[in-house]
Coordinates of C-alpha atoms in Angstrom, one line a residue:
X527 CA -25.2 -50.1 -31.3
X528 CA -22.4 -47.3 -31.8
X529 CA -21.2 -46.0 -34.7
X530 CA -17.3 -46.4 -34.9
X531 CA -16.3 -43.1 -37.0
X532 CA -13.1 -44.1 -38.8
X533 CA -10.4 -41.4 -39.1
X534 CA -8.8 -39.9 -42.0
X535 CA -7.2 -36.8 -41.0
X536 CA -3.7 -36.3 -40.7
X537 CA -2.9 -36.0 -37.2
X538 CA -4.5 -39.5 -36.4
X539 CA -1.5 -41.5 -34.8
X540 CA -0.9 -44.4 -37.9
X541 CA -0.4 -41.1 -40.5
X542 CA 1.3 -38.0 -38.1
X543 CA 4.4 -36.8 -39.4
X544 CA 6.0 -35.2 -36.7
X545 CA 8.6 -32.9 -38.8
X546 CA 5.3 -30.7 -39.6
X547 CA 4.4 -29.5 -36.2
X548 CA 5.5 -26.5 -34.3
X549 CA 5.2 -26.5 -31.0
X550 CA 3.7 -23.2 -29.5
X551 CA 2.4 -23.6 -25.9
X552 CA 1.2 -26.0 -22.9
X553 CA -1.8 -25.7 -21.2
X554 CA -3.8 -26.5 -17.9
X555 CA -7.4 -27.4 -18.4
X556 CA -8.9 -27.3 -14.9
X557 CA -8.9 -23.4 -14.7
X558 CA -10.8 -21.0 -16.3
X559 CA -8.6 -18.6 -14.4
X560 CA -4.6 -18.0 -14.5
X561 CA -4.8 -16.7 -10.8
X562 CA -1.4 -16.9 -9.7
X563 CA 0.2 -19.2 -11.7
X564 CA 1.9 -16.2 -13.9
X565 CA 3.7 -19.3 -16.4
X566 CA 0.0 -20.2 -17.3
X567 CA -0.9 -16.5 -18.0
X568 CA 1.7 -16.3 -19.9
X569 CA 2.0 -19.4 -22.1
X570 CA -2.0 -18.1 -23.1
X571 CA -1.2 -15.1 -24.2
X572 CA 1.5 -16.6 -26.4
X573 CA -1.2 -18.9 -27.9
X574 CA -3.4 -16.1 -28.4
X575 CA -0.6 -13.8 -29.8
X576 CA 0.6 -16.6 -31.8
X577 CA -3.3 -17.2 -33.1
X578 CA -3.3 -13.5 -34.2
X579 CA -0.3 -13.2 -36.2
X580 CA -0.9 -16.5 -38.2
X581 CA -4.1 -16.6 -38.2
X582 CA -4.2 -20.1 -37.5
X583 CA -7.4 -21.9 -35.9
X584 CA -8.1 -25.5 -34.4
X585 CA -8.1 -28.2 -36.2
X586 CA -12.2 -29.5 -36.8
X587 CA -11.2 -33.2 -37.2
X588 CA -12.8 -35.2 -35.4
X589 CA -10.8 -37.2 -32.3
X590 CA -12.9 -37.9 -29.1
X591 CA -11.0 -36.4 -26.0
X592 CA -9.3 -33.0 -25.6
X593 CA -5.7 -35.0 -27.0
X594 CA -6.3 -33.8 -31.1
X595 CA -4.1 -37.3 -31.7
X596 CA -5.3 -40.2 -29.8
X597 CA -8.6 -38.6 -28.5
X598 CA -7.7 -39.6 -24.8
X599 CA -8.9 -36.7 -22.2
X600 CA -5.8 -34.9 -20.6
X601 CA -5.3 -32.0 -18.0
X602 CA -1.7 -30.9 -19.6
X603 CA -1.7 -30.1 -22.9
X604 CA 0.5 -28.6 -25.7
X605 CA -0.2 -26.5 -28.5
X606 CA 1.3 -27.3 -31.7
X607 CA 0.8 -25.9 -35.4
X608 CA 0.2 -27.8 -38.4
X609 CA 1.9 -25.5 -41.3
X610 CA 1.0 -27.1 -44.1
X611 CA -3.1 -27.3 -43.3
X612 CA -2.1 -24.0 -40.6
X613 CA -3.9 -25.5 -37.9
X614 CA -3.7 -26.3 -34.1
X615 CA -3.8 -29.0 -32.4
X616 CA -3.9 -30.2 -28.6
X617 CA -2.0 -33.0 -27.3
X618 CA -1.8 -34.7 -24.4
X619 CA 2.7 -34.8 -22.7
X620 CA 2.6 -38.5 -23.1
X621 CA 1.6 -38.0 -27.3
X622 CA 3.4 -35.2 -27.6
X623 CA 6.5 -37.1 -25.8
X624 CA 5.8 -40.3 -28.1
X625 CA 6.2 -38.5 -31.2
X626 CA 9.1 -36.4 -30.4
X627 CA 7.1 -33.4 -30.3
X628 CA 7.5 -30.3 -27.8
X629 CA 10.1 -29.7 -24.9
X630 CA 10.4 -32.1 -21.9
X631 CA 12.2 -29.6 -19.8
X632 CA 9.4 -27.5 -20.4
X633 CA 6.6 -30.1 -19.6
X634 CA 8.1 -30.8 -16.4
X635 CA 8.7 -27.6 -15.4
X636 CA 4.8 -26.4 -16.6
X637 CA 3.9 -29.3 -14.2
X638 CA 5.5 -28.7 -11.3
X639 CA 4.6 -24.7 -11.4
X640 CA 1.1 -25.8 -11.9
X641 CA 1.4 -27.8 -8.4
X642 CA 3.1 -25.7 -6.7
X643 CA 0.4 -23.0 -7.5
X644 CA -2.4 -25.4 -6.4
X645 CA -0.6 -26.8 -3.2
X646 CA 0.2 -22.4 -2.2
X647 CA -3.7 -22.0 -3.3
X648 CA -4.7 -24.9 -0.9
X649 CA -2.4 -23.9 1.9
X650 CA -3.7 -20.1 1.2
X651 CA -7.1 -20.9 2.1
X652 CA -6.4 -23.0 5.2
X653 CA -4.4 -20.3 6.6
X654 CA -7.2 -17.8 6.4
X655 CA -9.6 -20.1 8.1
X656 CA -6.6 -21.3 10.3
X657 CA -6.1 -17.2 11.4
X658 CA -10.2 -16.8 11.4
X659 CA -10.3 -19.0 13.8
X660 CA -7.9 -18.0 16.0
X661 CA -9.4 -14.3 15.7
X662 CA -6.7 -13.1 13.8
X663 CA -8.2 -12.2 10.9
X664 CA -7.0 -8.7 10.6
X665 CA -3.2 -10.4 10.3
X666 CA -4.4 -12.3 6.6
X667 CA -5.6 -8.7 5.8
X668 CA -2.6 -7.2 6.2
X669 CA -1.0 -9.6 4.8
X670 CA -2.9 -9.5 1.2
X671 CA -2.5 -6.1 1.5
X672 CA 0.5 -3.5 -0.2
X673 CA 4.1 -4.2 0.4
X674 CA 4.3 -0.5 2.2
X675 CA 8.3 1.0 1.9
X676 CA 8.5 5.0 3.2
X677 CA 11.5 7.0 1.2
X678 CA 12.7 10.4 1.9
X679 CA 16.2 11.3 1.0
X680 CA 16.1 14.5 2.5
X681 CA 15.8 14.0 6.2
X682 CA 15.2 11.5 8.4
X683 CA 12.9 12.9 11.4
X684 CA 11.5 11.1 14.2
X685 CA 7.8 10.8 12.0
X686 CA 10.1 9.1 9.4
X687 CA 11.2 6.6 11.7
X688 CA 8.0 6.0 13.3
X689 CA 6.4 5.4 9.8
X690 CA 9.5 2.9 9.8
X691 CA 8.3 1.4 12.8
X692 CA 5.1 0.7 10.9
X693 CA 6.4 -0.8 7.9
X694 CA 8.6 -3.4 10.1
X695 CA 5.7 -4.3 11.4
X696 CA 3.8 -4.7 8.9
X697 CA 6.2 -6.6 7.2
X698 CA 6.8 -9.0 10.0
X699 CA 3.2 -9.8 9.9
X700 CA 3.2 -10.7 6.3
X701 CA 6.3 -12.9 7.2
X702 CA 4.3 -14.8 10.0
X703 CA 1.9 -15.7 7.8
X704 CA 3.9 -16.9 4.9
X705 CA 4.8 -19.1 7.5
X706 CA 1.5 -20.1 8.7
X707 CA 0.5 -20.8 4.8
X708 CA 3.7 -22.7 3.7
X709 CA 3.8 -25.0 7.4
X710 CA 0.1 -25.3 7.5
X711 CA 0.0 -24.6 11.1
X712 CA 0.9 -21.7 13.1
X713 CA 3.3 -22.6 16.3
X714 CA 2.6 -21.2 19.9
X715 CA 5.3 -18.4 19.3
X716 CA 4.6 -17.3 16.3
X717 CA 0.7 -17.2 17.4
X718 CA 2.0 -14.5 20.0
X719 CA 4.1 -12.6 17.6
X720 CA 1.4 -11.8 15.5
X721 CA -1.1 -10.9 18.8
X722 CA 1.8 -8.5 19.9
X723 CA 2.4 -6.9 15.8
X724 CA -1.4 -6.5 16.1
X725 CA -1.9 -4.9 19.5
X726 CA 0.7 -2.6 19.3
X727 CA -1.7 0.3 19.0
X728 CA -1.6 1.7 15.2
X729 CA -5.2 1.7 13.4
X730 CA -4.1 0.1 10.4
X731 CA -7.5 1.2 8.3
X732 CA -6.6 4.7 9.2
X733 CA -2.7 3.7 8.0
X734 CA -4.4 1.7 5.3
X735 CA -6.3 4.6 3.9
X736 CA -3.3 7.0 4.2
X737 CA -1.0 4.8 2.0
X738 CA -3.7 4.7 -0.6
X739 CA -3.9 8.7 -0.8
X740 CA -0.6 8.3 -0.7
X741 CA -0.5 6.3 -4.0
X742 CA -3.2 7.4 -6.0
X743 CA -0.8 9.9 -8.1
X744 CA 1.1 6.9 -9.0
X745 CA 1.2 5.8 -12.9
X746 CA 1.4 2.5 -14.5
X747 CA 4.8 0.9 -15.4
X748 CA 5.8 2.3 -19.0
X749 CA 7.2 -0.3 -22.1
X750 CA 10.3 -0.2 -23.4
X751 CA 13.8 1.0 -23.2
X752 CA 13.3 3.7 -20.2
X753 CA 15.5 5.6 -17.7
X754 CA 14.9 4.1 -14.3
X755 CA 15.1 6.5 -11.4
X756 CA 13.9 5.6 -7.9
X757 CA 15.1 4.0 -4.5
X758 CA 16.5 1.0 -4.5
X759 CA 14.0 -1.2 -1.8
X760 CA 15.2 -4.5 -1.4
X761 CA 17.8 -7.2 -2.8
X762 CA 17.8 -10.7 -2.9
X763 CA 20.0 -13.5 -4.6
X764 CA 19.1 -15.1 -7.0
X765 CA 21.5 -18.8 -7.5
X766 CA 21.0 -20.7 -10.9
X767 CA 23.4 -23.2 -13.0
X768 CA 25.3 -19.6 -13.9
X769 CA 26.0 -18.8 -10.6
X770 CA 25.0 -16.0 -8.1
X771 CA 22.8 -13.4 -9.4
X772 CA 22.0 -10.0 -7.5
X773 CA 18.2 -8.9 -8.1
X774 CA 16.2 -5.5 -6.5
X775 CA 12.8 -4.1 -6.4
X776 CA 13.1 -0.2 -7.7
X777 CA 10.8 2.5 -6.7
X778 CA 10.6 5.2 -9.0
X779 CA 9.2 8.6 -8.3
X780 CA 6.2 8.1 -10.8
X781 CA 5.1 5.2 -8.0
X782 CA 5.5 2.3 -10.2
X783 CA 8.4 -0.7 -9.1
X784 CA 10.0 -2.9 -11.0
X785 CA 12.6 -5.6 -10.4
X786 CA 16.0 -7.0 -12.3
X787 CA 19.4 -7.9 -11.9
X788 CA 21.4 -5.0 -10.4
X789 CA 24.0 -3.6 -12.3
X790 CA 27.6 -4.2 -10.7
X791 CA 28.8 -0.3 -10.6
X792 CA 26.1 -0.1 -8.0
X793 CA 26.3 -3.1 -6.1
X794 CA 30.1 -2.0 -5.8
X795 CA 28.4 1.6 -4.7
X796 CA 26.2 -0.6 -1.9
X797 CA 28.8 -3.0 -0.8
X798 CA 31.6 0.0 -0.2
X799 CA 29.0 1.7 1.7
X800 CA 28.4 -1.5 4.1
X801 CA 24.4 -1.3 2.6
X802 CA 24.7 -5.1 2.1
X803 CA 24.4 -7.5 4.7
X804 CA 24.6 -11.2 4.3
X805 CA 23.1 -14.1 6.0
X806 CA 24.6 -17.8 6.7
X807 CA 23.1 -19.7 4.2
X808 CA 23.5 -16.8 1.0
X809 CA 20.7 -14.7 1.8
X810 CA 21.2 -10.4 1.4
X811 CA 19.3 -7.8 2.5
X812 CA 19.7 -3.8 2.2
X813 CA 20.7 -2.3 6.2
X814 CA 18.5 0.7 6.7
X815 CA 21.3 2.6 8.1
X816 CA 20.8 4.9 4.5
X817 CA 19.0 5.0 1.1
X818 CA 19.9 4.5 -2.1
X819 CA 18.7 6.2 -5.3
X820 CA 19.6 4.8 -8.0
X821 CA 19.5 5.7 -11.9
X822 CA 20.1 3.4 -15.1
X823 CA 18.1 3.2 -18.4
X824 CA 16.9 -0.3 -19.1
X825 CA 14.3 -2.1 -20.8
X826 CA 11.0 -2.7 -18.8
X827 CA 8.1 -5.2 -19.4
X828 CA 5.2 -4.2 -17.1
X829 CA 3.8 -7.1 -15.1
X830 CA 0.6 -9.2 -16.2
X831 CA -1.0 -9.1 -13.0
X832 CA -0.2 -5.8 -11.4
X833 CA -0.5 -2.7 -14.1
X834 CA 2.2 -0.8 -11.7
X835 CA 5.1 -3.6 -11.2
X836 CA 7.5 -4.4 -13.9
X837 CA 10.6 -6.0 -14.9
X838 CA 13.6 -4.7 -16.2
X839 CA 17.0 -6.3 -18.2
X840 CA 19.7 -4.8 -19.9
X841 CA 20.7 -2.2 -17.3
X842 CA 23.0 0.2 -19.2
X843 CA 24.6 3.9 -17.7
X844 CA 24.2 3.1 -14.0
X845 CA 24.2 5.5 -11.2
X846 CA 23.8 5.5 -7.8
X847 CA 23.4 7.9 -4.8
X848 CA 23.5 6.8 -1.7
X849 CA 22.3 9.4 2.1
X850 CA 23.0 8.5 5.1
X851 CA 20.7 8.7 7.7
X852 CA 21.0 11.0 10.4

């Protein structure tokens, strides 16, 4: 016959005063691995950060299921700290929702990232066996390969415009598949796209293994208030409850990127120059009838999953120079 345990800690549901817990960060227990959900990454290292600087640990109580209050087994979870014992505890949404505790913006968003990540992660891997089978595996190479940009503001020769020829393609192969791993499918046309961007006649490991000579100088995004200096790559916008944001990847000479809002002087700059085009339904893109180098300091927070991307906010001093092509 089992042993009922009888609970006497405070965190057991009749006893939990809520007023004593801090909430610190949610959690996804079916992966070992953060992959590509960056939210998940991140609301770890908060944990662990958080861990560090209080020294805090779990609370040993015993409670049945990964949820620290009603011992029920959960796959979201929140982190909270217990001040007066300075302890953590899990918690499933619904307890933490029950007792007032946490953020329910925040829970629904953590969610849906978490199934958005899983449903690109499924559609990934059909894609791959969807292109495999097809024998166009080389296109789902290319496509989890670098994002390739060539900039020279000095000239603009006809080996600069083949190279551009390259990237364009290049790019529109990574587009096709996007495609292919967001429908699931991969339509008759689009099949033949990618069958022409292939055969066009560049060896793309001899292309491959140029662009990494070309980028093993590069160094790794720096922390901190920095002066940015590169080429402005691409722009997007960004809409939100605040309206109509502007934001752009930035090359810098030293080979890392990083992306942030774009200060206004030099979308001015762009727009006066006719850089900016604009689609039907909001969408911008940079023309690549010139190049702009741009120059602002800001401060940049290097990326957790790629040591040479970053991101940058409060852009202060901007500059911008902008050559036309010949």
């Amino acid at each position: 016959m089992a042993t009922t345990v009888e609970r006497t800690d405070v965190h057991r549901p009749s006893v939990i005063a809520p007023a004593d817990y801090q909430f610190i960060a949610v959690e996804y227990d079916r992966t070992d691995d953060p992959g590509e959900v960056a939210m998940l990454a991140e609301q770890r290292r908060i944990l662990w950060e958080f861990m560090e600087r209080t020294g805090a640990t779990y609370s040993r109580h015993r409670h049945g299921g990964n949820c620290h209050v009603c011992g029920a087994h959960c796959i979201y979870t929140a982190a909270f700290w217990h001040q007066p014992t300075n302890t953590i505890i899990r918690t499933g949404f619904d307890c933490a929702e029950k007792l007032d505790l946490g953020d329910a913006d925040m829970f629904r968003t953590f969610r849906k990232t978490i199934g958005d990540a899983l449903q690109r992660k499924a559609g990934k891997a059909k894609a791959q066996a969807l292109l495999a089978g097809l024998r166009l595996s080389a296109a789902w190479e290319i496509y989890n390969g670098p994002d390739w940009t060539w900039h020279d503001c000095e000239k603009w020769s006809a080996e600069h415009q083949a190279q551009l020829a390259i990237d364009t393609r290049i790019g529109r192969v990574k587009r096709l598949v996007a495609n292919v791993i967001r429908f699931g499918d991969i339509p008759e046309q689009a099949e033949k796209q990618l069958r022409e961007s292939l055969g066009l006649g560049f060896d793309y490991e001899t292309e491959l293994q140029f662009r990494r000579e070309q980028l093993a100088g590069r160094q790794p995004a720096p922390s901190g208030k920095v002066e940015i200096a590169g080429m402005l790559q691409s722009v997007k916008a960004v809409f939100s409850q605040y309206g109509e944001t502007i934001k752009g990847t930035i090359e810098t000479a030293a080979g890392w990127k990083t992306f942030g809002t774009i200060p206004r002087a030099i979308l001015e700059d762009l727009h006066a120059a006719g850089l900016i085009a604009h689609g039907d339904f909001g969408e911008i893109w940079l023309r690549k009838s010139a190049t702009a180098g741009v120059r602002f300091t800001a401060t940049v927070t290097p990326s957790d999953r790629d040591e040479y991307f970053s991101f940058f906010k409060r852009p202060t001093k901007p500059t911008c120079e902008i050559t036309v092509a010949e």
